Coordinates of C-alpha atoms in Angstrom, one line a residue:
M1 CA 3.7 -0.6 -30.0
N2 CA 5.1 -3.6 -28.1
H3 CA 2.9 -5.5 -25.7
S4 CA 4.7 -4.5 -22.5
T5 CA 4.4 -0.8 -23.5
N6 CA 0.7 -1.3 -24.2
N7 CA 0.2 -2.8 -20.8
K8 CA 2.0 0.0 -19.1
D9 CA -0.1 2.6 -21.0
N10 CA -3.3 0.7 -20.0
K11 CA -2.3 0.7 -16.4
K12 CA -1.6 4.4 -16.5
W13 CA -5.0 5.1 -18.1
M14 CA -6.8 2.9 -15.6
L15 CA -5.0 4.6 -12.7
D16 CA -6.1 8.0 -14.0
R17 CA -9.8 6.9 -14.2
A18 CA -9.7 5.1 -10.8
Q19 CA -8.1 8.1 -9.0
G20 CA -10.6 10.3 -10.8
A21 CA -13.6 8.3 -9.5
M22 CA -12.4 8.3 -5.9
I23 CA -11.1 11.9 -5.7
G24 CA -14.2 13.0 -7.8
L25 CA -16.5 11.5 -5.2
A26 CA -14.7 13.3 -2.4
L27 CA -14.6 16.6 -4.3
G28 CA -18.4 16.4 -4.9
D29 CA -18.9 15.7 -1.2
A30 CA -16.7 18.6 -0.1
L31 CA -18.4 21.0 -2.6
G32 CA -22.0 20.0 -1.7
T33 CA -21.7 20.0 2.1
T34 CA -22.1 23.8 2.0
L35 CA -25.7 23.5 0.8
E36 CA -26.6 20.3 2.6
F37 CA -30.2 20.4 3.9
R38 CA -30.9 23.7 2.2
Q39 CA -34.1 24.0 0.1
K40 CA -33.4 24.3 -3.6
D41 CA -32.6 27.9 -4.7
T42 CA -32.9 29.6 -1.3
Y43 CA -29.2 30.5 -1.4
T44 CA -26.5 32.1 -3.6
P45 CA -25.3 29.4 -6.0
L46 CA -21.9 27.8 -5.3
E47 CA -19.0 28.6 -7.6
D48 CA -16.2 27.0 -5.5
I49 CA -15.5 24.7 -2.6
I50 CA -15.9 27.0 0.4
G51 CA -16.8 24.7 3.3
G52 CA -19.2 25.8 6.1
G53 CA -22.6 24.2 5.8
P54 CA -24.4 22.5 8.7
F55 CA -21.2 21.0 10.1
N56 CA -19.1 24.1 9.7
L57 CA -16.4 22.3 7.8
Q58 CA -13.2 23.8 6.4
P59 CA -13.0 24.2 2.6
G60 CA -12.1 20.7 1.2
Q61 CA -13.3 18.7 4.2
W62 CA -16.0 16.1 3.4
T63 CA -18.8 14.1 5.1
D64 CA -20.1 10.5 5.5
D65 CA -20.1 9.8 1.8
T66 CA -16.3 9.9 1.6
S67 CA -15.8 8.3 5.0
M68 CA -17.9 5.3 4.0
M69 CA -16.1 5.1 0.6
L70 CA -12.8 4.8 2.5
C71 CA -14.1 2.2 4.8
L72 CA -15.3 0.1 1.9
T73 CA -11.9 0.6 0.1
D74 CA -10.0 -0.5 3.2
S75 CA -12.1 -3.6 3.5
L76 CA -11.5 -4.6 -0.2
L77 CA -7.8 -4.0 0.2
A78 CA -7.5 -5.9 3.5
V79 CA -9.6 -8.9 2.6
G80 CA -9.1 -9.0 -1.2
Q81 CA -12.8 -9.6 -1.9
H82 CA -16.3 -8.6 -0.7
N83 CA -16.7 -9.4 3.0
A84 CA -19.8 -8.0 4.6
Q85 CA -18.7 -8.7 8.2
D86 CA -15.4 -6.8 7.6
Q87 CA -17.2 -3.9 5.9
M88 CA -19.7 -3.5 8.8
K89 CA -16.9 -3.6 11.3
R90 CA -15.2 -0.7 9.5
Y91 CA -18.5 1.3 9.2
T92 CA -19.1 0.8 12.9
A93 CA -15.5 1.9 13.7
W94 CA -16.2 5.1 11.7
W95 CA -19.6 5.6 13.5
K96 CA -18.3 4.9 17.0
L97 CA -14.6 5.9 16.9
G98 CA -14.4 8.3 14.0
E99 CA -12.1 6.2 11.9
N100 CA -11.9 7.5 8.3
S101 CA -13.6 10.7 9.5
V102 CA -12.0 14.0 8.3
T103 CA -12.5 15.4 11.8
G104 CA -11.7 12.3 13.8
Q105 CA -15.4 11.8 14.8
C106 CA -18.6 10.8 13.0
F107 CA -20.6 14.0 12.6
D108 CA -23.0 13.0 9.8
I109 CA -24.7 9.6 9.3
G110 CA -27.9 8.7 7.5
N111 CA -30.8 7.2 9.3
T112 CA -30.8 4.0 7.2
V113 CA -27.1 3.4 7.8
A114 CA -27.4 4.1 11.5
D115 CA -30.4 1.7 11.8
A116 CA -28.4 -1.0 10.0
L117 CA -25.3 -0.5 12.2
C118 CA -27.6 -0.8 15.3
V119 CA -29.0 -4.1 13.9
Y120 CA -25.4 -5.3 13.3
E121 CA -24.3 -4.4 16.8
T122 CA -27.2 -6.2 18.3
T123 CA -27.2 -9.3 16.1
N124 CA -23.7 -9.5 14.6
V125 CA -25.5 -10.2 11.3
A126 CA -23.6 -8.2 8.7
V127 CA -26.4 -8.1 6.0
A128 CA -28.4 -5.7 8.1
G129 CA -30.0 -3.4 5.4
S130 CA -33.7 -2.8 5.6
S131 CA -35.8 -3.8 2.5
D132 CA -38.7 -1.6 3.6
E133 CA -39.9 0.6 0.7
W134 CA -39.4 3.7 2.8
S135 CA -35.7 2.9 3.2
A136 CA -34.7 3.5 -0.4
G137 CA -32.1 6.1 0.5
N138 CA -28.9 6.9 -1.3
G139 CA -26.4 5.8 1.4
S140 CA -25.1 2.8 -0.5
L141 CA -24.9 4.5 -3.8
M142 CA -22.8 7.5 -2.4
R143 CA -19.9 5.2 -1.3
L144 CA -19.9 2.9 -4.3
A145 CA -16.7 3.9 -6.3
P146 CA -14.3 1.3 -4.9
I147 CA -16.6 -1.5 -6.2
P148 CA -16.4 -0.9 -10.0
I149 CA -12.7 -0.1 -9.6
F150 CA -11.9 -3.3 -7.8
Y151 CA -14.2 -5.3 -10.0
S152 CA -13.1 -3.8 -13.3
S153 CA -12.2 -5.7 -16.5
F154 CA -8.6 -4.3 -15.9
R155 CA -8.6 -6.6 -12.9
N156 CA -10.2 -9.4 -14.9
A157 CA -13.7 -9.1 -13.4
T158 CA -16.8 -9.5 -15.6
E159 CA -20.0 -7.5 -15.8
E160 CA -21.7 -10.2 -13.7
D161 CA -19.0 -9.9 -11.1
V162 CA -19.4 -6.1 -10.7
L163 CA -23.2 -6.3 -10.6
K164 CA -23.1 -9.0 -7.9
A165 CA -20.5 -7.0 -5.9
A166 CA -22.6 -3.8 -6.2
K167 CA -25.6 -5.7 -4.8
L168 CA -23.6 -7.2 -1.9
S169 CA -22.0 -3.9 -1.0
S170 CA -25.5 -2.3 -0.8
I171 CA -27.4 -4.8 1.3
T172 CA -25.2 -4.5 4.3
T173 CA -27.1 -1.2 4.9
H174 CA -29.6 -0.8 2.1
A175 CA -31.5 -3.9 0.9
E176 CA -34.5 -2.1 -0.7
Q177 CA -34.8 -3.0 -4.4
R178 CA -34.3 0.5 -5.8
A179 CA -31.2 1.1 -3.6
I180 CA -29.7 -2.2 -4.8
E181 CA -30.5 -1.6 -8.5
S182 CA -29.2 2.0 -8.4
C183 CA -25.9 0.7 -7.2
Q184 CA -25.9 -1.9 -9.9
I185 CA -26.7 0.7 -12.6
M186 CA -23.9 3.1 -11.4
A187 CA -21.4 0.2 -11.1
W188 CA -22.3 -0.9 -14.6
L189 CA -21.8 2.6 -16.0
M190 CA -18.4 2.9 -14.4
Y191 CA -17.5 -0.7 -15.5
R192 CA -18.3 0.3 -19.1
I193 CA -16.1 3.4 -18.8
F194 CA -13.2 1.5 -17.3
D195 CA -13.6 -1.3 -19.8
D196 CA -13.0 1.0 -22.7
I197 CA -9.3 1.4 -21.9
G198 CA -7.5 4.0 -23.9
R199 CA -10.6 5.5 -25.4
V200 CA -13.4 7.2 -23.6
L201 CA -16.9 6.3 -24.7
S202 CA -18.8 9.4 -25.6
K203 CA -21.6 10.3 -23.2
S204 CA -24.2 9.7 -25.9
E205 CA -22.7 6.2 -26.5
L206 CA -22.8 5.5 -22.8
F207 CA -26.4 6.6 -22.5
T208 CA -27.4 4.5 -25.5
Q209 CA -25.8 1.4 -24.0
L210 CA -27.5 2.2 -20.7
A211 CA -30.9 2.2 -22.3
Q212 CA -30.2 -0.9 -24.3
Y213 CA -28.6 -3.0 -21.5
W214 CA -31.0 -2.1 -18.7
G215 CA -34.0 -2.0 -21.0
K216 CA -33.7 -5.8 -21.3
T217 CA -33.3 -6.2 -17.6
T218 CA -36.2 -6.5 -15.1
I219 CA -35.8 -3.5 -12.8
H220 CA -38.1 -1.3 -10.7
D221 CA -40.4 0.9 -12.8
D222 CA -39.0 4.0 -11.1
L223 CA -35.5 3.1 -12.4
H224 CA -36.7 2.0 -15.8
Q225 CA -37.6 5.6 -16.6
V226 CA -34.2 6.8 -15.5
V227 CA -32.2 4.3 -17.6
Q228 CA -34.4 5.1 -20.6
G229 CA -33.2 8.7 -20.4
S230 CA -35.5 10.7 -18.1
F231 CA -32.4 12.7 -17.1
L232 CA -31.9 13.7 -20.8
T233 CA -35.4 15.4 -21.2
K234 CA -36.1 16.8 -17.7
T235 CA -35.6 20.5 -17.0
R236 CA -33.7 21.7 -13.8
E237 CA -37.1 22.4 -12.2
E238 CA -38.0 18.8 -12.6
I239 CA -34.8 17.4 -11.0
K240 CA -34.5 16.9 -7.3
G241 CA -31.4 16.4 -5.2
S242 CA -33.2 14.5 -2.5
G243 CA -32.1 11.6 -0.4
F244 CA -34.4 9.2 -2.3
V245 CA -32.0 7.0 -4.3
V246 CA -33.9 7.2 -7.6
K247 CA -34.0 11.0 -7.5
S248 CA -30.3 11.0 -6.5
L249 CA -29.2 8.8 -9.4
E250 CA -31.4 10.8 -11.8
A251 CA -29.9 14.1 -10.5
A252 CA -26.4 12.9 -10.8
L253 CA -27.0 11.7 -14.4
W254 CA -28.7 14.9 -15.3
S255 CA -25.7 16.9 -14.0
F256 CA -23.4 14.6 -16.0
A257 CA -25.4 14.9 -19.2
N258 CA -25.8 18.7 -19.0
S259 CA -22.1 19.6 -18.5
N260 CA -18.8 19.4 -20.4
T261 CA -16.3 19.4 -17.6
F262 CA -16.1 17.8 -14.1
K263 CA -16.4 21.2 -12.4
E264 CA -19.4 22.4 -14.4
G265 CA -21.3 19.2 -13.6
A266 CA -20.3 19.2 -10.0
L267 CA -21.7 22.7 -9.6
L268 CA -24.9 21.7 -11.3
A269 CA -25.3 18.8 -8.8
A270 CA -24.4 20.7 -5.7
N271 CA -26.5 23.7 -6.5
L272 CA -29.7 21.5 -6.5
G273 CA -29.5 21.8 -2.7
E274 CA -31.2 19.4 -0.3
D275 CA -28.9 16.3 -0.1
A276 CA -26.3 18.4 -2.0
D277 CA -23.2 16.7 -0.8
T278 CA -24.5 13.2 -1.8
T279 CA -25.9 14.3 -5.2
A280 CA -22.5 15.8 -6.0
A281 CA -20.6 12.8 -4.6
I282 CA -22.6 10.4 -6.8
Y283 CA -22.0 12.6 -9.8
G284 CA -18.4 12.9 -8.8
Q285 CA -17.6 9.2 -8.9
L286 CA -19.1 8.8 -12.4
A287 CA -17.7 12.0 -13.8
G288 CA -14.3 11.4 -12.2
A289 CA -14.2 8.0 -13.9
F290 CA -15.2 9.6 -17.2
Y291 CA -12.8 12.5 -17.2
G292 CA -10.0 11.0 -15.2
Y293 CA -8.0 12.5 -12.4
S294 CA -5.9 14.5 -14.9
Q295 CA -8.9 16.6 -15.8
L296 CA -10.1 17.4 -12.3
P297 CA -9.9 21.1 -11.3
S298 CA -6.4 21.7 -9.8
S299 CA -7.6 24.5 -7.4
W300 CA -10.1 22.1 -5.9
L301 CA -7.5 19.3 -5.6
E302 CA -5.3 21.7 -3.6
K303 CA -8.1 22.2 -1.1
L304 CA -9.2 18.6 -0.7
A305 CA -8.6 17.0 2.7
W306 CA -6.6 13.7 2.6
H307 CA -6.0 14.2 -1.1
D308 CA -2.8 12.1 -1.2
D309 CA -4.3 9.4 1.0
I310 CA -7.5 9.0 -1.2
K311 CA -5.4 9.0 -4.4
E312 CA -3.1 6.3 -2.9
R313 CA -6.0 4.1 -1.9
A314 CA -7.4 4.4 -5.4
T315 CA -4.1 3.3 -6.8
L316 CA -4.0 0.3 -4.5
L317 CA -7.5 -0.8 -5.6
V318 CA -6.1 -1.0 -9.2
V319 CA -2.7 -2.6 -8.6
S320 CA -3.1 -4.7 -5.4

């Protein structure tokens, strides 16, 4: 194979993974919103994207997870690098004006994000995330997908680059240690998947690398257990789809480890209830990167709001 053909194939492969990550996040969000705020197993399990939920959405519409992902994407595309001020301006425009909202208005926003945006409005300081231990929510993890795409080895970024960018993208709204490190762990996982162009790491290889790499890194004890494989040994009864970022990351990894297709894992994640849209969105960005856009369920893609727009933005993150 000549070099130019190889580059073309690599680009096609990377686009499939990047589109998978962004669309996968939105699919998880749209799936899980039906069960948002519902206590685990107090409902008929989901089998499809059906809408409804606390915001009475149409099937395929999504919530704040995807809106914030799109704001972060727009910022990276507009500025060409991390820019906290620009990101916070875009999050505020979503919050106040409904920009990048599927309904044209902000109808769902986490307390930690809202608090940070209030601080930003008052002080104009863009790194507004609380570092209080009670603020370890999943709001920066749920929107992360654009970071590992933009800071991928395909775009000549290093592992150090993506870990730094993941931290910087978190602390605008979430500066608690576990929130930052959860973003870094997820960004690292996606970086590893994207880095293996043309050949997908097996899940077991990925989990082995996760334990080895992060085992040598000083991280919070709560997360140390996760990277060492707590999600591989816990039963469904022990997994919680809560808003606490460590539980969110663990639940997403558990869903990923215990499934063989994107759809199967997304249903596992969403059917945990509680913060169902976000658990499934966090799962969706990882699983979408792993399986690629080409392996996402076509019946779900047909329902997804802004499908073409999200796919196009993912493409631009790779090639811009």
